Coordinates of C-alpha atoms and ligand atoms in Angstrom, one line a residue:
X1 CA 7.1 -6.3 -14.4
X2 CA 5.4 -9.5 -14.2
X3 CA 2.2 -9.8 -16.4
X4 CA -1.3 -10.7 -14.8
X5 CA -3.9 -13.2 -16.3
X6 CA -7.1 -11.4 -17.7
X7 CA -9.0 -14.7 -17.2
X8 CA -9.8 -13.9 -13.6
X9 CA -10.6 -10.9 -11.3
X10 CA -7.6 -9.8 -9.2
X11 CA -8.9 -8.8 -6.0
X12 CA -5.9 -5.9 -4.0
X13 CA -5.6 -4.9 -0.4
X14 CA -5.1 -0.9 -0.9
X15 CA -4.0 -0.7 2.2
X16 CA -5.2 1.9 5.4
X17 CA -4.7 5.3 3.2
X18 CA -1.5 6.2 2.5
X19 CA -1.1 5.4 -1.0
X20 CA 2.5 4.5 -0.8
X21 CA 1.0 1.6 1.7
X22 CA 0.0 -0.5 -1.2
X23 CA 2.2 -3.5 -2.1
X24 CA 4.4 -3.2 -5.0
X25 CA 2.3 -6.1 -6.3
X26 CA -0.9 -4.5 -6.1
X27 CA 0.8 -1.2 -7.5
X28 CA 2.0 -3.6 -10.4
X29 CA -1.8 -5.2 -11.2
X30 CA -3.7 -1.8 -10.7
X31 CA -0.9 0.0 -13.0
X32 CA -2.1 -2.4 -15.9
X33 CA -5.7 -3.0 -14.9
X34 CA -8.5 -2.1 -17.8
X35 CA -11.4 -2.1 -15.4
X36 CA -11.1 -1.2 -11.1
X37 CA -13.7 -1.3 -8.8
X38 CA -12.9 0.3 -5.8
X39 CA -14.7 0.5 -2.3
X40 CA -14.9 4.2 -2.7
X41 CA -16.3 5.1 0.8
X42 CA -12.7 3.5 2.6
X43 CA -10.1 3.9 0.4
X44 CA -7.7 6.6 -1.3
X45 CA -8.9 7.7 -4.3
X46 CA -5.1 9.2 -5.1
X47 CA -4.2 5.4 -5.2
X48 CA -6.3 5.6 -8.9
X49 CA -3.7 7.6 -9.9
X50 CA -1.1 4.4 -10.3
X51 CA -3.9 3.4 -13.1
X52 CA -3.8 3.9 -17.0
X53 CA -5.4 7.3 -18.1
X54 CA -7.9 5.0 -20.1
X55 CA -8.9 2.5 -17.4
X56 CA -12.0 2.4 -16.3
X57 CA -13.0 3.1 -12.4
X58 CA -16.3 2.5 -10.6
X59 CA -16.8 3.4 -7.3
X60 CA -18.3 0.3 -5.8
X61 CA -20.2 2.7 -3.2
X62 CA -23.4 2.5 -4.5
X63 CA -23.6 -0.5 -6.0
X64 CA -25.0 -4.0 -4.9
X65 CA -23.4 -7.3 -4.8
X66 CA -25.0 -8.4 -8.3
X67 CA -24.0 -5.3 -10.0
X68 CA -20.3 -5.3 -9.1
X69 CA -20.3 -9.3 -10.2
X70 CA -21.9 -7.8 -13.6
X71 CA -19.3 -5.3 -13.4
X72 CA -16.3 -7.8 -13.1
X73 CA -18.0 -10.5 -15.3
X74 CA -18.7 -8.2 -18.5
X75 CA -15.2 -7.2 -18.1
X76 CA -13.4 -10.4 -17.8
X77 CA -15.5 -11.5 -20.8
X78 CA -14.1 -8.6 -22.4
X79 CA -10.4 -10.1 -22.2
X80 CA -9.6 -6.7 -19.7
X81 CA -7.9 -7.6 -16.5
X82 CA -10.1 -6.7 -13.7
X83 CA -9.0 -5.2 -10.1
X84 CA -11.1 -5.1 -7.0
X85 CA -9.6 -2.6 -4.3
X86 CA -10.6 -3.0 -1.3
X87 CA -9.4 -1.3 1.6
X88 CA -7.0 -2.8 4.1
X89 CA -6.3 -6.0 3.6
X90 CA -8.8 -8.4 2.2
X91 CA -9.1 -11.1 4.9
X92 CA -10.8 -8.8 7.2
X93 CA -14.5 -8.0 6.8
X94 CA -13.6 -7.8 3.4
X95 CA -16.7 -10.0 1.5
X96 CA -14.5 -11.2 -0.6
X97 CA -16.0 -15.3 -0.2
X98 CA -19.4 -13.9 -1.4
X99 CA -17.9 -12.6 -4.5
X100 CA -15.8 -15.1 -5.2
X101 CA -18.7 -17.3 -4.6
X102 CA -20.8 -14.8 -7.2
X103 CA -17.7 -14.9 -10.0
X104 CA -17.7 -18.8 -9.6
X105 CA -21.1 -19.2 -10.9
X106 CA -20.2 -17.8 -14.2
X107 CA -17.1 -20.0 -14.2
X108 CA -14.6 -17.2 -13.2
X109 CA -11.8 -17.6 -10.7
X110 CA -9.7 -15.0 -8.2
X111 CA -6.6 -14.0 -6.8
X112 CA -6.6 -12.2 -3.6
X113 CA -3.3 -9.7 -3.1
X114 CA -2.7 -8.8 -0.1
X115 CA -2.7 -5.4 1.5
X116 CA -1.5 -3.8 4.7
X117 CA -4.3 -3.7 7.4
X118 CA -5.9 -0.6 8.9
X119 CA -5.1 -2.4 12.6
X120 CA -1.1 -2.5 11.1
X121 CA -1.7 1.2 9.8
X122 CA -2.9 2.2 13.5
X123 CA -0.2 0.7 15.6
X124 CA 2.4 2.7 12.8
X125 CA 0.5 5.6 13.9
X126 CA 1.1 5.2 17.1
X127 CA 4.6 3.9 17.1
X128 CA 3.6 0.9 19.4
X129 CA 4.1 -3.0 19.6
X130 CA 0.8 -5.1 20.3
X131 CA 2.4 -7.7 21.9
X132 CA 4.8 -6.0 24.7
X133 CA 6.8 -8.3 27.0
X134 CA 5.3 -9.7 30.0
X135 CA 2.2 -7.5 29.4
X136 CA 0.2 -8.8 26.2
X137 CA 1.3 -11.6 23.9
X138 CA -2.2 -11.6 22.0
X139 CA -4.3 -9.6 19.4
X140 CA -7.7 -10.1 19.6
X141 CA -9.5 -8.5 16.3
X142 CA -13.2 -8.0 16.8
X143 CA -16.4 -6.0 16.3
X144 CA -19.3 -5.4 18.2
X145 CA -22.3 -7.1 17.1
X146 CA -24.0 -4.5 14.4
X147 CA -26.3 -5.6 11.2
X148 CA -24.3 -8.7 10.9
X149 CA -24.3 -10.7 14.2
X150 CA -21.4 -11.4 16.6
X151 CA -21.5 -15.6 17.5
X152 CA -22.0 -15.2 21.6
X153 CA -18.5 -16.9 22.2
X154 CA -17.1 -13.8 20.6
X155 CA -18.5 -11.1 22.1
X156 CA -16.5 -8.8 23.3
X157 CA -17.5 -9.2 27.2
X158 CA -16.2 -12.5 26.5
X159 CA -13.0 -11.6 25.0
X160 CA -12.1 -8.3 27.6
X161 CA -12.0 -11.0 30.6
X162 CA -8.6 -11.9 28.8
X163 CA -7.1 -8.6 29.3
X164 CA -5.0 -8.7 25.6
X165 CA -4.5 -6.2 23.5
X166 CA -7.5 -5.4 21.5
X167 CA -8.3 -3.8 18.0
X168 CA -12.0 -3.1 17.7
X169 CA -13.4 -2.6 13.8
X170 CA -16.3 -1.4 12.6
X171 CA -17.7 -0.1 16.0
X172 CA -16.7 3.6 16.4
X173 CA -20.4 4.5 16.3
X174 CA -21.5 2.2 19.3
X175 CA -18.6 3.6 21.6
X176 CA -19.9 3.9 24.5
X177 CA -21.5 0.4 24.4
X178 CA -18.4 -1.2 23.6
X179 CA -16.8 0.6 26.8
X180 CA -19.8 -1.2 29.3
X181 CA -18.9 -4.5 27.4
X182 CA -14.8 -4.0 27.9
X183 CA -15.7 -2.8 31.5
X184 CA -18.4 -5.7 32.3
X185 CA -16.1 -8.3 30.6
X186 CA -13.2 -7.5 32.6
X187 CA -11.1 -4.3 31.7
X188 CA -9.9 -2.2 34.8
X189 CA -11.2 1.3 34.3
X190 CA -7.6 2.3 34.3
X191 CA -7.3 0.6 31.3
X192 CA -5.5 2.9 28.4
X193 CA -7.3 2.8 25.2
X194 CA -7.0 4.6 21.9
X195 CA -8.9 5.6 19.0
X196 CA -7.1 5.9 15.6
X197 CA -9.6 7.8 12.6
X198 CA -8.0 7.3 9.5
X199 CA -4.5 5.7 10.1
X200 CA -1.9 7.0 8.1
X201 CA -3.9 9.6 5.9
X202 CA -3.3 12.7 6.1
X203 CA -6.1 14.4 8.2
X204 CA -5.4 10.9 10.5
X205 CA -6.6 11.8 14.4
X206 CA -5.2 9.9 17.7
X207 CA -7.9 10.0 20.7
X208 CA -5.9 8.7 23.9
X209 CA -7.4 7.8 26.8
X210 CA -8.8 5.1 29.3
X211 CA -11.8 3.4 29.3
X212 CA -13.1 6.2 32.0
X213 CA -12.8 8.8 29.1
X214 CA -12.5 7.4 25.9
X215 CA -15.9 7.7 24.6
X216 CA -16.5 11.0 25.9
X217 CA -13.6 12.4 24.0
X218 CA -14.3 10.2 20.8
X219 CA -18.0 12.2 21.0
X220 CA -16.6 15.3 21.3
X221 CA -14.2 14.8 18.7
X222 CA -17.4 13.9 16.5
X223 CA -15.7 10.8 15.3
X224 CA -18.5 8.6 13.9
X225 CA -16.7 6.0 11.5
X226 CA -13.0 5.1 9.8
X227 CA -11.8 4.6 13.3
X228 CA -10.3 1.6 15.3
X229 CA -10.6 1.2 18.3
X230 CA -7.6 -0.1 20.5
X231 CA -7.4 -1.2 24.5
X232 CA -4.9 -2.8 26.3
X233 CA -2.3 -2.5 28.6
X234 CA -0.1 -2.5 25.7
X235 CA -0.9 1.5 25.2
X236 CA 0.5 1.8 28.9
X237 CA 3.6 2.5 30.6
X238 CA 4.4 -1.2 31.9
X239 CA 7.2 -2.6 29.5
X240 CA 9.8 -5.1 29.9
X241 CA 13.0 -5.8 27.6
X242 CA 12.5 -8.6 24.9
X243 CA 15.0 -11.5 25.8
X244 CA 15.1 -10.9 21.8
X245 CA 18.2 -8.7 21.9
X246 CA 19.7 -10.0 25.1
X247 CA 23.0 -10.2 25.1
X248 CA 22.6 -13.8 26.9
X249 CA 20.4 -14.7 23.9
X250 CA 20.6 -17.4 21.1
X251 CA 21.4 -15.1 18.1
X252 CA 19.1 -17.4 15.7
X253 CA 15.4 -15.9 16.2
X254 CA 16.9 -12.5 15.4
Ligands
SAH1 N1 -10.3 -4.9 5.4 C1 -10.1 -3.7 6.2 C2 -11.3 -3.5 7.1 C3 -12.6 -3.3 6.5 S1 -13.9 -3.0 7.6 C4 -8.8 -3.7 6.9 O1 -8.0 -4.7 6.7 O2 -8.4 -2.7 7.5 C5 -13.9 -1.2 7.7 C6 -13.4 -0.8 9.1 O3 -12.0 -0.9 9.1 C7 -13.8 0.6 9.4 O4 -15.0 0.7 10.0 C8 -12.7 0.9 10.5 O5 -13.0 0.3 11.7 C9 -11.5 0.2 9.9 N2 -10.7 1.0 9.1 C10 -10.4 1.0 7.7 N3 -9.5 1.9 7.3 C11 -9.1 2.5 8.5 C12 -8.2 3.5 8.7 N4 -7.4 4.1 7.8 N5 -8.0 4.0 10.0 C13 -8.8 3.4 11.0 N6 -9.7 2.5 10.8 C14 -9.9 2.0 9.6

């Protein structure tokens, strides 16, 4: 097993949930990690379980931004090798530039590891392709406006008069707001969507519907947070073959 430098914080993607979704690197740096921080609230706790009996965990939950840096810095200065787990991957909504920026004012560096993301997670769940022949060739990964602000170019009445496949973070909550938006933006009503709670844990739930009856059910259901929202034709029946496999096709993208 490779060996990890204790002069700067290792920041993991832990993945959606499943515990076995973490990559054998971050299994690697967590199995000889001194000191993990972990975004309690999001991820799997059982992933605590690759650690050393003796290393120490805090639950970054209720803590602020200057007390994880204190966290990370006393440790570092320590000589332990320091992990922050983070759920998903880190490159979305993951804060990860304001701690970096926070560890760089006491001269200490990071490494970001990457992790599956819950949108990947979902689309497992659902055994689906995002981009589908002829149908969708785009993602589009947003959020509705919330405490932190949406730029106006991004909002997503701007982005639903594309039609693409969507993946909506962080916006569960606002539902049926985000259904108006789809629907003023552009959306047929027709349009399938799906919302995944917890992607590949174990008490995961799979709302179908369209965006006539989505909310509804995602209300009934009592699902308030951990969920993605997803809208697109790309849930639908419409599919075409890939030219991918075609027997007419250069072998050399395969
Ligand atoms: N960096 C993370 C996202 C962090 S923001 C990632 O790559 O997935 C937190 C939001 O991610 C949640 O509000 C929810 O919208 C989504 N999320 C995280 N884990 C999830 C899961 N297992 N299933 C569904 N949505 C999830």
């Amino acid at each position: 097993m490779a060996t990890y430098d204790p002069s700067m914080v290792y920041f993991v993607g832990a993945g959606p949930g499943d515990p076995e979704l973490i990559t054998l690197k971050g299994y690697n740096i967590l199995s000889q990690a001194d000191v993990v921080i972990y975004a309690g609230s999001l991820i799997n706790k059982e992933l605590l379980n690759y650690c050393k009996p003796e290393a120490e965990c805090h639950d970054s939950a209720y803590l602020h931004l200057d007390q994880i840096t204190e966290l990370m810095v006393s440790g570092i200065k320590a000589g332990k090798l320091v992990v922050r787990l983070q759920t998903g991957d880190l490159s979305l909504y993951g804060s990860i530039r304001e701690q970096g920026e926070e560890l760089g004012k006491h001269g200490i560096g990071f490494r970001s590891v990457a992790g599956v993301s819950s949108f990947l997670g979902a689309a497992s769940e659902l055994g689906v392709e995002y981009t589908v022949p002829e149908v969708s060739q785009s993602l589009v990964i947003t959020r509705m406006a919330g405490r932190t602000p949406t730029p106006e170019l991004e909002s997503i009445e701007r982005f639903a008069a594309h039609q693409t496949s969507m993946a909506i973070f962080l916006s569960v909550q606002g539902i049926e707001s985000v259904v108006k938006q789809l629907l003023k933006g552009g959306y047929p009503q027709e349009t399938p969507a799906a919302v995944v709670y917890k992607a590949t844990w174990d008490d995961c739930q799979i709302i179908r519907g369209d965006l006539t009856n989505i909310a509804e059910q995602v209300n009934a259901a009592g699902i308030n947070k951990t969920a993605l929202i997803l809208v697109g034709r790309f849930l639908g029946e419409e599919y075409h073959y890939s030219k991918l496999y075609d027997a007419e096709f250069s072998h050399e993208y395969r």
